[in-house]
Amino acid sequence: MDATSAPHRIPPEMPLYGETNHVFELMQNMLEQLLIHQPRDPITFMIDHLQRDNDHVPRIVILGPPASGKTTIAMWLRKHLNSNLLTVENLIAKDYSPLAAAARKHYQKTKSVPGTLLVGLVEECLADEDCVQRGWILDGIPETREQVLVMQSRGIVPRHVVVLSAPDMVLMERNLGKRVDPQTGEIYHTTFDWPPASDVQNRLVVPTGISELETAQKLLEYHRNIVRVLPSYPKVLKVISADQPCVDVFYQALTYVQTNHRSNAPFTPRVLLCGPVGSGKSLQAALLAQKYSLINVCCGQLLKEAVAENSRYSLDLQPFFEKEIAVPDSIVAKVLGQRLGRHDCIQKGWVLHGFPRDLDQAHLLDHLGCRPNRVFFLNVPLDSIIERLTLRRTDPVTGERYHLMYKPPPTMEIQARLLQNPKDAEDRVKFKIDLFYRNCAELEKFYKQAIAVNGDQDPYTVFEHIESGIIHPLPNKVL
């Protein structure tokens, strides 16, 4: 249907429900599973899939050369995410499995497991109820391109692939100092990570296969294979430098595996910009509106327009404007609700600034059915805001705006006649900033998924951070 001749009047509750409950992603995941497993009874399969409710459990692959620390990172991720860790060693050690028995037999002879057999073991483990419910982390699997292809053909597709990288000389130095606790399986190092407890120190053993020659051979084989593995995971891959403290590597990996990838779901931005006066909300709103065709809704400007246009709320607003006092929240809500409920806001999305300024107003916006799906707090130091605002001037003759530091007047004659707006006086600016920060903590608590942005930098750098927060899914909060 041609939208220009017969626009669709979609109630705002419909897209809000879809986004809140991730309906699009739910249907997409279910369709993927149907095509992978091709069950005889699709209806029963879909019911079971929905009841399982495991679309967001970890499905992670950790890859890296010998001594890169991938096993340590994988173990820490398993503990933090309460998931299952699958390695070649624990796969072939599985009891009551003909595949594991065959793999052990082959491993004892060649110190390796055939690719097809290894993937079969992985598939067998992933079918266990524990892996279905709590997810899985593969340590060092797949090793080759052939294993990748077999995994993909059997529907084993990770959501996140983390690859650790470090110079070969660093890896060889690490490997020579590696020690293993035979009781716990924890890995230590004689230089970088020596256990403090003497009983642990005494039982550490030197693992086999860590000589300089053996390490060089393993690195050569890894480099030959990894260049053919990585192209198979272009959209879910993150390379992390392992040549840094292990804790830093872990938190980078944890942050990545807790992010959501961009969805193909229809998305209408409803953006809220919060920040003290002078933080740059108006400029960022204008940039967003220009690039993404969002409706720029400035609450203060909206009230002024309502009075000037003699709208149905102008009589209610007029007395407050004449006396220069704050407009009651109930009247603001009516004007704002009417604007955000228009067809252009529902269809294109909006960017709102100037409201809410406190928790009561945030609840009011929520009750209007206009809950934002992206909230940004622009943080700017007090000194920077005072510098931005108190040095603003206006030429009463031409109406041109200047800034004594960033955009000074071209001549002394113009500078002599410049005027300062009373609202830019330092005491008034400080009062408004203080008022904002009194309510800021409650607003941040109310908007739990809000993104903090450093507003004390180039406006276009700030815009890039805000833009990234809009086009990418909201990250899961790191525990």
Tab-separated table of C-alpha atoms in Angstrom:
chain	number	residue	atom	x	y	z
A	1	MET	CA	0.000	0.000	0.000
A	2	ASP	CA	1.271	3.456	-0.840
A	3	ALA	CA	1.982	5.194	2.471
A	4	THR	CA	1.552	8.613	0.880
A	5	SER	CA	-2.052	7.936	-0.103
A	6	ALA	CA	-3.088	5.711	2.777
A	7	PRO	CA	-0.686	5.916	5.731
A	8	HIS	CA	-0.883	3.115	8.264
A	9	ARG	CA	-2.185	4.371	11.610
A	10	ILE	CA	-0.205	2.026	13.852
A	11	PRO	CA	-0.972	2.460	17.557
A	12	PRO	CA	2.226	3.315	19.481
A	13	GLU	CA	1.589	0.370	21.821
A	14	MET	CA	2.217	-2.142	19.008
A	15	PRO	CA	5.887	-1.372	18.188
A	16	LEU	CA	6.561	-0.791	21.885
A	17	TYR	CA	5.262	-4.279	22.691
A	18	GLY	CA	7.339	-5.811	19.893
A	19	GLU	CA	10.544	-4.126	21.047
A	20	THR	CA	9.980	-4.811	24.747
A	21	ASN	CA	9.327	-8.525	24.209
A	22	HIS	CA	11.842	-8.992	21.345
A	23	VAL	CA	9.144	-10.513	19.160
A	24	PHE	CA	11.115	-10.171	15.922
A	25	GLU	CA	14.234	-11.843	17.351
A	26	LEU	CA	12.064	-14.570	18.895
A	27	MET	CA	10.522	-15.434	15.532
A	28	GLN	CA	13.877	-15.200	13.747
A	29	ASN	CA	15.563	-17.597	16.199
A	30	MET	CA	12.682	-20.025	15.968
A	31	LEU	CA	12.819	-20.005	12.159
A	32	GLU	CA	16.583	-20.621	12.235
A	33	GLN	CA	16.144	-23.637	14.521
A	34	LEU	CA	13.370	-24.998	12.299
A	35	LEU	CA	15.574	-24.837	9.212
A	36	ILE	CA	18.571	-26.362	11.023
A	37	HIS	CA	16.767	-29.294	12.665
A	38	GLN	CA	13.963	-29.772	10.085
A	39	PRO	CA	11.630	-31.618	12.499
A	40	ARG	CA	8.788	-33.783	11.221
A	41	ASP	CA	6.341	-31.943	13.477
A	42	PRO	CA	7.214	-28.221	13.279
A	43	ILE	CA	4.394	-27.138	15.634
A	44	THR	CA	5.520	-29.387	18.491
A	45	PHE	CA	9.122	-28.383	17.864
A	46	MET	CA	8.265	-24.667	18.071
A	47	ILE	CA	6.307	-25.163	21.300
A	48	ASP	CA	9.266	-27.018	22.839
A	49	HIS	CA	11.644	-24.304	21.633
A	50	LEU	CA	9.576	-21.537	23.212
A	51	GLN	CA	9.230	-23.433	26.484
A	52	ARG	CA	12.983	-24.022	26.579
A	53	ASP	CA	13.579	-20.242	26.553
A	54	ASN	CA	17.332	-20.500	25.949
A	55	ASP	CA	17.852	-18.063	23.086
A	56	HIS	CA	20.134	-15.902	25.227
A	57	VAL	CA	22.348	-18.487	26.942
A	58	PRO	CA	26.097	-18.263	26.169
A	59	ARG	CA	27.321	-19.865	22.944
A	60	ILE	CA	30.969	-18.900	22.885
A	61	VAL	CA	34.121	-20.047	21.092
A	62	ILE	CA	37.530	-19.087	22.541
A	63	LEU	CA	40.447	-19.467	20.131
A	64	GLY	CA	44.112	-18.572	20.383
A	65	PRO	CA	47.662	-19.890	19.972
A	66	PRO	CA	49.433	-21.970	22.632
A	67	ALA	CA	50.188	-19.988	25.837
A	68	SER	CA	47.816	-17.163	24.888
A	69	GLY	CA	45.799	-17.846	28.032
A	70	LYS	CA	42.625	-19.007	26.266
A	71	THR	CA	42.000	-21.847	28.730
A	72	THR	CA	42.299	-19.477	31.699
A	73	ILE	CA	39.940	-16.965	30.063
A	74	ALA	CA	37.509	-19.760	29.155
A	75	MET	CA	37.506	-21.060	32.753
A	76	TRP	CA	36.891	-17.582	34.177
A	77	LEU	CA	34.059	-17.006	31.714
A	78	ARG	CA	32.532	-20.366	32.670
A	79	LYS	CA	32.536	-19.394	36.353
A	80	HIS	CA	31.220	-15.891	35.728
A	81	LEU	CA	28.484	-16.893	33.282
A	82	ASN	CA	27.637	-20.176	35.066
A	83	SER	CA	27.983	-22.040	31.793
A	84	ASN	CA	29.592	-25.275	30.541
A	85	LEU	CA	33.215	-25.438	29.388
A	86	LEU	CA	34.021	-27.950	26.669
A	87	THR	CA	37.641	-28.819	25.870
A	88	VAL	CA	39.191	-31.653	23.875
A	89	GLU	CA	40.341	-33.217	27.157
A	90	ASN	CA	36.954	-33.286	28.917
A	91	LEU	CA	35.152	-34.334	25.733
A	92	ILE	CA	37.240	-37.466	25.231
A	93	ALA	CA	37.093	-38.236	28.975
A	94	LYS	CA	33.297	-38.505	28.888
A	95	ASP	CA	31.950	-41.798	30.309
A	96	TYR	CA	29.392	-44.048	28.653
A	97	SER	CA	29.985	-42.579	25.195
A	98	PRO	CA	31.088	-44.763	22.275
A	99	LEU	CA	32.301	-41.623	20.506
A	100	ALA	CA	34.445	-40.616	23.485
A	101	ALA	CA	35.870	-44.143	23.721
A	102	ALA	CA	36.828	-44.057	20.027
A	103	ALA	CA	38.319	-40.582	20.467
A	104	ARG	CA	40.400	-41.713	23.476
A	105	LYS	CA	41.733	-44.679	21.537
A	106	HIS	CA	42.756	-42.452	18.639
A	107	TYR	CA	44.214	-39.798	20.951
A	108	GLN	CA	46.423	-42.331	22.765
A	109	LYS	CA	47.989	-43.303	19.436
A	110	THR	CA	48.303	-39.935	17.631
A	111	LYS	CA	47.768	-37.266	20.338
A	112	SER	CA	44.969	-35.850	18.177
A	113	VAL	CA	41.278	-36.428	17.458
A	114	PRO	CA	39.884	-36.560	13.906
A	115	GLY	CA	37.832	-33.476	13.076
A	116	THR	CA	34.576	-35.285	12.342
A	117	LEU	CA	34.855	-37.331	15.529
A	118	LEU	CA	35.610	-34.208	17.594
A	119	VAL	CA	32.586	-32.353	16.207
A	120	GLY	CA	30.456	-35.425	16.883
A	121	LEU	CA	31.550	-35.307	20.526
A	122	VAL	CA	30.712	-31.605	20.696
A	123	GLU	CA	27.274	-32.221	19.186
A	124	GLU	CA	26.636	-35.032	21.670
A	125	CYS	CA	27.533	-32.783	24.632
A	126	LEU	CA	25.494	-29.835	23.367
A	127	ALA	CA	22.428	-32.060	23.289
A	128	ASP	CA	22.686	-32.571	27.060
A	129	GLU	CA	20.011	-30.704	29.011
A	130	ASP	CA	22.632	-28.846	31.034
A	131	CYS	CA	24.209	-27.350	27.899
A	132	VAL	CA	20.766	-26.555	26.488
A	133	GLN	CA	19.783	-24.626	29.621
A	134	ARG	CA	23.089	-22.993	30.631
A	135	GLY	CA	24.875	-22.646	27.294
A	136	TRP	CA	28.427	-23.569	26.384
A	137	ILE	CA	31.971	-22.318	25.867
A	138	LEU	CA	34.270	-24.147	23.439
A	139	ASP	CA	37.967	-23.870	24.347
A	140	GLY	CA	40.167	-24.157	21.240
A	141	ILE	CA	37.424	-25.744	19.110
A	142	PRO	CA	37.188	-25.610	16.100
A	143	GLU	CA	40.848	-26.008	15.204
A	144	THR	CA	40.552	-26.172	11.393
A	145	ARG	CA	38.383	-24.921	8.552
A	146	GLU	CA	37.091	-28.453	8.010
A	147	GLN	CA	35.844	-28.621	11.598
A	148	VAL	CA	34.113	-25.262	11.140
A	149	LEU	CA	32.224	-26.536	8.090
A	150	VAL	CA	31.129	-29.735	9.858
A	151	MET	CA	29.958	-27.722	12.890
A	152	GLN	CA	27.966	-25.344	10.706
A	153	SER	CA	26.353	-28.228	8.815
A	154	ARG	CA	25.155	-29.645	12.148
A	155	GLY	CA	23.756	-26.350	13.381
A	156	ILE	CA	26.523	-25.578	15.909
A	157	VAL	CA	26.826	-21.832	15.483
A	158	PRO	CA	28.394	-19.623	18.192
A	159	ARG	CA	27.040	-16.180	19.044
A	160	HIS	CA	30.457	-14.841	20.054
A	161	VAL	CA	33.945	-15.854	18.916
A	162	VAL	CA	36.891	-14.476	20.898
A	163	VAL	CA	40.374	-14.819	19.400
A	164	LEU	CA	43.425	-14.068	21.556
A	165	SER	CA	46.510	-12.762	19.807
A	166	ALA	CA	50.114	-12.121	20.898
A	167	PRO	CA	53.630	-12.088	19.328
A	168	ASP	CA	55.231	-15.530	19.023
A	169	MET	CA	58.231	-14.553	21.172
A	170	VAL	CA	55.922	-13.584	24.035
A	171	LEU	CA	54.021	-16.855	23.695
A	172	MET	CA	57.175	-18.975	23.717
A	173	GLU	CA	58.451	-17.210	26.844
A	174	ARG	CA	55.098	-17.794	28.550
A	175	ASN	CA	54.947	-21.454	27.601
A	176	LEU	CA	58.341	-22.305	29.073
A	177	GLY	CA	57.214	-21.057	32.504
A	178	LYS	CA	53.826	-22.771	32.493
A	179	ARG	CA	52.893	-25.013	35.433
A	180	VAL	CA	49.673	-26.971	36.114
A	181	ASP	CA	47.898	-27.886	39.343
A	182	PRO	CA	46.989	-31.567	38.852
A	183	GLN	CA	44.172	-31.357	41.415
A	184	THR	CA	42.251	-28.347	40.072
A	185	GLY	CA	43.534	-28.011	36.505
A	186	GLU	CA	44.412	-24.349	37.179
A	187	ILE	CA	47.333	-23.027	35.137
A	188	TYR	CA	50.105	-20.945	36.738
A	189	HIS	CA	53.351	-19.336	35.604
A	190	THR	CA	56.741	-19.161	37.283
A	191	THR	CA	57.044	-15.428	36.523
A	192	PHE	CA	53.617	-13.926	35.889
A	193	ASP	CA	51.183	-15.920	38.048
A	194	TRP	CA	52.824	-17.878	40.853
A	195	PRO	CA	50.378	-19.176	43.527
A	196	PRO	CA	50.876	-17.697	47.027
A	197	ALA	CA	50.016	-20.926	48.886
A	198	SER	CA	53.034	-23.188	49.478
A	199	ASP	CA	51.000	-26.418	49.267
A	200	VAL	CA	49.809	-25.423	45.786
A	201	GLN	CA	53.371	-24.509	44.779
A	202	ASN	CA	54.669	-27.916	45.863
A	203	ARG	CA	52.169	-29.918	43.825
A	204	LEU	CA	52.542	-28.005	40.549
A	205	VAL	CA	53.881	-30.034	37.628
A	206	VAL	CA	55.470	-29.158	34.298
A	207	PRO	CA	53.034	-30.015	31.503
A	208	THR	CA	54.225	-32.037	28.547
A	209	GLY	CA	54.836	-30.485	25.149
A	210	ILE	CA	56.086	-27.048	26.233
A	211	SER	CA	59.684	-27.196	25.013
A	212	GLU	CA	60.848	-24.439	22.675
A	213	LEU	CA	60.835	-26.719	19.620
A	214	GLU	CA	57.417	-28.200	20.385
A	215	THR	CA	55.944	-24.744	21.024
A	216	ALA	CA	57.359	-23.423	17.721
A	217	GLN	CA	55.795	-26.357	15.848
A	218	LYS	CA	52.404	-25.782	17.500
A	219	LEU	CA	52.514	-22.069	16.701
A	220	LEU	CA	53.295	-22.797	13.060
A	221	GLU	CA	50.362	-25.212	12.812
A	222	TYR	CA	48.047	-22.737	14.576
A	223	HIS	CA	48.930	-19.890	12.184
A	224	ARG	CA	48.332	-22.151	9.168
A	225	ASN	CA	44.842	-23.048	10.383
A	226	ILE	CA	43.567	-19.865	12.000
A	227	VAL	CA	43.697	-17.796	8.779
A	228	ARG	CA	41.167	-20.234	7.293
A	229	VAL	CA	38.971	-20.369	10.404
A	230	LEU	CA	38.433	-16.651	11.031
A	231	PRO	CA	36.637	-15.825	7.729
A	232	SER	CA	33.850	-18.211	8.809
A	233	TYR	CA	32.834	-15.892	11.684
A	234	PRO	CA	32.942	-12.350	10.229
A	235	LYS	CA	30.026	-10.857	12.203
A	236	VAL	CA	30.597	-12.459	15.609
A	237	LEU	CA	34.394	-12.245	15.872
A	238	LYS	CA	36.501	-10.120	18.225
A	239	VAL	CA	40.307	-10.230	18.372
A	240	ILE	CA	41.791	-9.309	21.758
A	241	SER	CA	45.475	-8.742	22.473
A	242	ALA	CA	46.701	-11.354	24.941
A	243	ASP	CA	49.915	-9.378	25.534
A	244	GLN	CA	48.452	-7.572	28.568
A	245	PRO	CA	47.442	-8.534	32.117
A	246	CYS	CA	45.130	-11.542	32.168
A	247	VAL	CA	42.462	-9.669	34.142
A	248	ASP	CA	42.288	-7.008	31.414
A	249	VAL	CA	41.925	-9.680	28.735
A	250	PHE	CA	39.150	-11.316	30.735
A	251	TYR	CA	37.111	-8.140	31.181
A	252	GLN	CA	37.417	-7.281	27.499
A	253	ALA	CA	36.234	-10.793	26.607
A	254	LEU	CA	33.428	-10.636	29.205
A	255	THR	CA	32.215	-7.265	27.938
A	256	TYR	CA	32.136	-8.592	24.378
A	257	VAL	CA	30.300	-11.857	25.096
A	258	GLN	CA	27.650	-9.911	27.042
A	259	THR	CA	26.902	-7.611	24.106
A	260	ASN	CA	24.044	-8.260	21.712
A	261	HIS	CA	24.667	-8.222	17.976
A	262	ARG	CA	22.773	-5.871	15.698
A	263	SER	CA	19.315	-7.176	14.904
A	264	ASN	CA	17.385	-7.062	11.649
A	265	ALA	CA	14.271	-6.170	13.624
A	266	PRO	CA	12.466	-2.972	12.635
A	267	PHE	CA	13.592	-0.241	14.993
A	268	THR	CA	12.108	3.212	15.530
A	269	PRO	CA	14.411	5.301	17.748
A	270	ARG	CA	12.811	7.089	20.686
A	271	VAL	CA	15.770	8.971	22.084
A	272	LEU	CA	15.953	10.910	25.334
A	273	LEU	CA	18.896	13.253	25.932
A	274	CYS	CA	19.509	14.209	29.561
A	275	GLY	CA	22.101	16.617	30.880
A	276	PRO	CA	22.595	19.926	32.646
A	277	VAL	CA	22.128	23.224	30.883
A	278	GLY	CA	25.000	23.807	28.455
A	279	SER	CA	25.808	20.104	27.992
A	280	GLY	CA	24.996	20.220	24.277
A	281	LYS	CA	21.621	18.473	24.207
A	282	SER	CA	20.110	20.821	21.603
A	283	LEU	CA	23.031	20.425	19.192
A	284	GLN	CA	23.086	16.633	19.494
A	285	ALA	CA	19.306	16.487	19.016
A	286	ALA	CA	19.619	18.598	15.857
A	287	LEU	CA	22.379	16.338	14.480
A	288	LEU	CA	20.331	13.192	15.172
A	289	ALA	CA	17.201	14.699	13.636
A	290	GLN	CA	19.127	15.729	10.535
A	291	LYS	CA	20.852	12.386	9.927
A	292	TYR	CA	18.065	9.988	10.890
A	293	SER	CA	14.978	12.098	10.106
A	294	LEU	CA	13.850	11.950	13.725
A	295	ILE	CA	11.391	14.512	15.058
A	296	ASN	CA	13.314	16.967	17.234
A	297	VAL	CA	11.160	17.668	20.312
A	298	CYS	CA	12.517	20.367	22.622
A	299	CYS	CA	10.090	20.631	25.532
A	300	GLY	CA	10.653	24.337	26.156
A	301	GLN	CA	10.332	25.222	22.477
A	302	LEU	CA	7.229	23.048	22.203
A	303	LEU	CA	5.486	25.045	24.954
A	304	LYS	CA	6.427	28.347	23.320
A	305	GLU	CA	5.025	27.144	19.986
A	306	ALA	CA	1.807	26.025	21.663
A	307	VAL	CA	1.297	29.570	22.986
A	308	ALA	CA	2.295	31.302	19.732
A	309	GLU	CA	0.039	29.110	17.580
A	310	ASN	CA	-3.022	29.657	19.786
A	311	SER	CA	-3.432	25.918	20.241
A	312	ARG	CA	-6.040	24.425	22.559
A	313	TYR	CA	-3.508	24.569	25.395
A	314	SER	CA	-2.446	28.193	24.811
A	315	LEU	CA	-4.976	29.578	27.329
A	316	ASP	CA	-3.643	27.205	29.985
A	317	LEU	CA	-0.031	28.116	29.234
A	318	GLN	CA	-0.391	31.883	28.766
A	319	PRO	CA	-0.557	32.904	32.483
A	320	PHE	CA	2.637	30.999	33.319
A	321	PHE	CA	4.548	32.568	30.430
A	322	GLU	CA	3.366	36.052	31.362
A	323	LYS	CA	4.469	35.610	34.978
A	324	GLU	CA	7.652	33.753	33.906
A	325	ILE	CA	7.041	30.855	36.275
A	326	ALA	CA	7.314	27.094	35.721
A	327	VAL	CA	4.482	25.387	33.853
A	328	PRO	CA	2.848	22.600	35.930
A	329	ASP	CA	3.806	19.062	34.934
A	330	SER	CA	0.182	18.143	34.179
A	331	ILE	CA	-0.068	20.794	31.453
A	332	VAL	CA	3.380	19.965	30.064
A	333	ALA	CA	2.352	16.307	29.870
A	334	LYS	CA	-0.751	17.139	27.828
A	335	VAL	CA	1.204	19.200	25.289
A	336	LEU	CA	4.048	16.667	25.118
A	337	GLY	CA	1.721	13.669	24.874
A	338	GLN	CA	-0.158	15.260	21.983
A	339	ARG	CA	3.090	15.946	20.075
A	340	LEU	CA	4.708	12.545	20.640
A	341	GLY	CA	1.413	10.846	19.727
A	342	ARG	CA	1.329	12.364	16.245
A	343	HIS	CA	1.791	10.127	13.232
A	344	ASP	CA	5.216	11.544	12.275
A	345	CYS	CA	6.668	10.763	15.731
A	346	ILE	CA	5.241	7.235	15.711
A	347	GLN	CA	6.443	6.530	12.190
A	348	LYS	CA	9.867	8.247	12.172
A	349	GLY	CA	10.784	8.269	15.864
A	350	TRP	CA	11.790	11.208	18.023
A	351	VAL	CA	14.580	12.768	20.041
A	352	LEU	CA	13.393	14.508	23.210
A	353	HIS	CA	15.313	16.934	25.430
A	354	GLY	CA	14.323	19.303	28.220
A	355	PHE	CA	11.950	16.768	29.805
A	356	PRO	CA	11.921	14.885	32.153
A	357	ARG	CA	13.984	16.783	34.706
A	358	ASP	CA	13.056	14.731	37.778
A	359	LEU	CA	11.676	11.338	38.743
A	360	ASP	CA	8.016	12.465	38.838
A	361	GLN	CA	8.276	13.771	35.288
A	362	ALA	CA	9.934	10.520	34.186
A	363	HIS	CA	6.990	8.535	35.583
A	364	LEU	CA	4.635	10.981	33.859
A	365	LEU	CA	6.344	10.394	30.499
A	366	ASP	CA	6.045	6.668	31.104
A	367	HIS	CA	2.307	6.917	31.786
A	368	LEU	CA	1.864	8.788	28.511
A	369	GLY	CA	3.036	5.628	26.715
A	370	CYS	CA	6.097	7.483	25.400
A	371	ARG	CA	8.889	5.500	27.021
A	372	PRO	CA	12.244	6.097	25.267
A	373	ASN	CA	14.217	3.099	24.025
A	374	ARG	CA	17.560	4.937	24.167
A	375	VAL	CA	18.557	7.293	26.993
A	376	PHE	CA	21.817	9.246	27.087
A	377	PHE	CA	23.257	11.300	29.941
A	378	LEU	CA	25.679	13.968	28.705
A	379	ASN	CA	28.275	14.533	31.423
A	380	VAL	CA	30.169	17.848	31.342
A	381	PRO	CA	32.268	19.331	34.198
A	382	LEU	CA	30.966	22.456	35.913
A	383	ASP	CA	33.900	24.626	34.778
A	384	SER	CA	33.338	23.687	31.129
A	385	ILE	CA	29.617	24.520	31.310
A	386	ILE	CA	30.305	27.903	32.928
A	387	GLU	CA	32.891	28.628	30.231
A	388	ARG	CA	30.426	27.647	27.492
A	389	LEU	CA	27.493	29.719	28.771
A	390	THR	CA	28.786	32.756	30.638
A	391	LEU	CA	30.949	33.879	27.706
A	392	ARG	CA	28.065	33.887	25.226
A	393	ARG	CA	27.112	37.260	23.806
A	394	THR	CA	24.618	38.661	21.270
A	395	ASP	CA	24.962	41.633	18.915
A	396	PRO	CA	21.764	43.703	19.400
A	397	VAL	CA	22.206	45.316	15.961
A	398	THR	CA	22.584	42.226	13.753
A	399	GLY	CA	21.320	39.493	16.090
A	400	GLU	CA	24.573	37.590	15.499
A	401	ARG	CA	25.666	35.327	18.360
A	402	TYR	CA	29.292	35.254	19.565
A	403	HIS	CA	31.392	33.512	22.170
A	404	LEU	CA	34.262	35.469	23.688
A	405	MET	CA	36.557	32.430	23.550
A	406	TYR	CA	35.395	30.188	20.692
A	407	LYS	CA	33.843	32.762	18.332
A	408	PRO	CA	35.045	36.262	19.285
A	409	PRO	CA	33.626	39.342	17.515
A	410	PRO	CA	35.712	40.476	14.514
A	411	THR	CA	36.065	44.133	15.615
A	412	MET	CA	36.317	46.152	18.819
A	413	GLU	CA	33.259	48.146	17.748
A	414	ILE	CA	31.091	45.026	17.691
A	415	GLN	CA	32.568	43.769	20.954
A	416	ALA	CA	31.709	47.054	22.701
A	417	ARG	CA	28.012	46.707	21.944
A	418	LEU	CA	27.608	42.990	22.734
A	419	LEU	CA	25.058	42.025	25.384
A	420	GLN	CA	24.780	39.019	27.677
A	421	ASN	CA	21.487	37.253	28.145
A	422	PRO	CA	20.530	37.449	31.846
A	423	LYS	CA	19.991	33.664	31.905
A	424	ASP	CA	23.724	33.227	31.079
A	425	ALA	CA	24.820	34.984	34.271
A	426	GLU	CA	27.108	32.743	36.322
A	427	ASP	CA	24.873	32.567	39.407
A	428	ARG	CA	21.836	31.502	37.333
A	429	VAL	CA	23.872	28.913	35.433
A	430	LYS	CA	25.172	27.403	38.676
A	431	PHE	CA	21.651	27.295	40.107
A	432	LYS	CA	20.336	25.350	37.070
A	433	ILE	CA	23.258	22.923	37.170
A	434	ASP	CA	22.726	22.306	40.880
A	435	LEU	CA	19.028	21.728	40.261
A	436	PHE	CA	19.776	19.120	37.578
A	437	TYR	CA	22.237	17.146	39.685
A	438	ARG	CA	19.850	17.048	42.639
A	439	ASN	CA	17.542	14.860	40.532
A	440	CYS	CA	20.147	13.198	38.299
A	441	ALA	CA	20.775	10.134	40.499
A	442	GLU	CA	17.052	9.266	40.617
A	443	LEU	CA	16.747	9.636	36.835
A	444	GLU	CA	19.777	7.408	36.255
A	445	LYS	CA	18.276	4.790	38.561
A	446	PHE	CA	14.930	4.990	36.765
A	447	TYR	CA	16.531	4.626	33.315
A	448	LYS	CA	18.676	1.607	34.156
A	449	GLN	CA	19.803	1.053	30.561
A	450	ALA	CA	20.911	4.662	30.107
A	451	ILE	CA	24.274	5.298	28.453
A	452	ALA	CA	26.663	7.875	29.935
A	453	VAL	CA	28.519	9.986	27.363
A	454	ASN	CA	31.404	12.360	27.967
A	455	GLY	CA	29.993	15.623	26.620
A	456	ASP	CA	33.198	17.581	27.251
A	457	GLN	CA	34.743	16.882	23.838
A	458	ASP	CA	34.280	17.775	20.197
A	459	PRO	CA	30.521	17.802	19.379
A	460	TYR	CA	30.968	15.392	16.479
A	461	THR	CA	32.881	12.951	18.685
A	462	VAL	CA	29.991	13.106	21.153
A	463	PHE	CA	27.603	12.505	18.270
A	464	GLU	CA	29.542	9.395	17.188
A	465	HIS	CA	29.196	7.920	20.692
A	466	ILE	CA	25.449	8.647	20.757
A	467	GLU	CA	25.001	7.289	17.239
A	468	SER	CA	26.800	4.069	18.189
A	469	GLY	CA	24.478	3.675	21.170
A	470	ILE	CA	21.440	4.000	18.900
A	471	ILE	CA	22.392	1.705	16.029
A	472	HIS	CA	23.740	-1.077	18.256
A	473	PRO	CA	21.650	-3.104	20.716
A	474	LEU	CA	21.899	-2.151	24.368
A	475	PRO	CA	24.643	-4.116	26.121
A	476	ASN	CA	23.849	-6.489	28.934
A	477	LYS	CA	24.977	-5.072	32.257
A	478	VAL	CA	28.292	-6.588	33.375
A	479	LEU	CA	27.872	-8.126	36.819
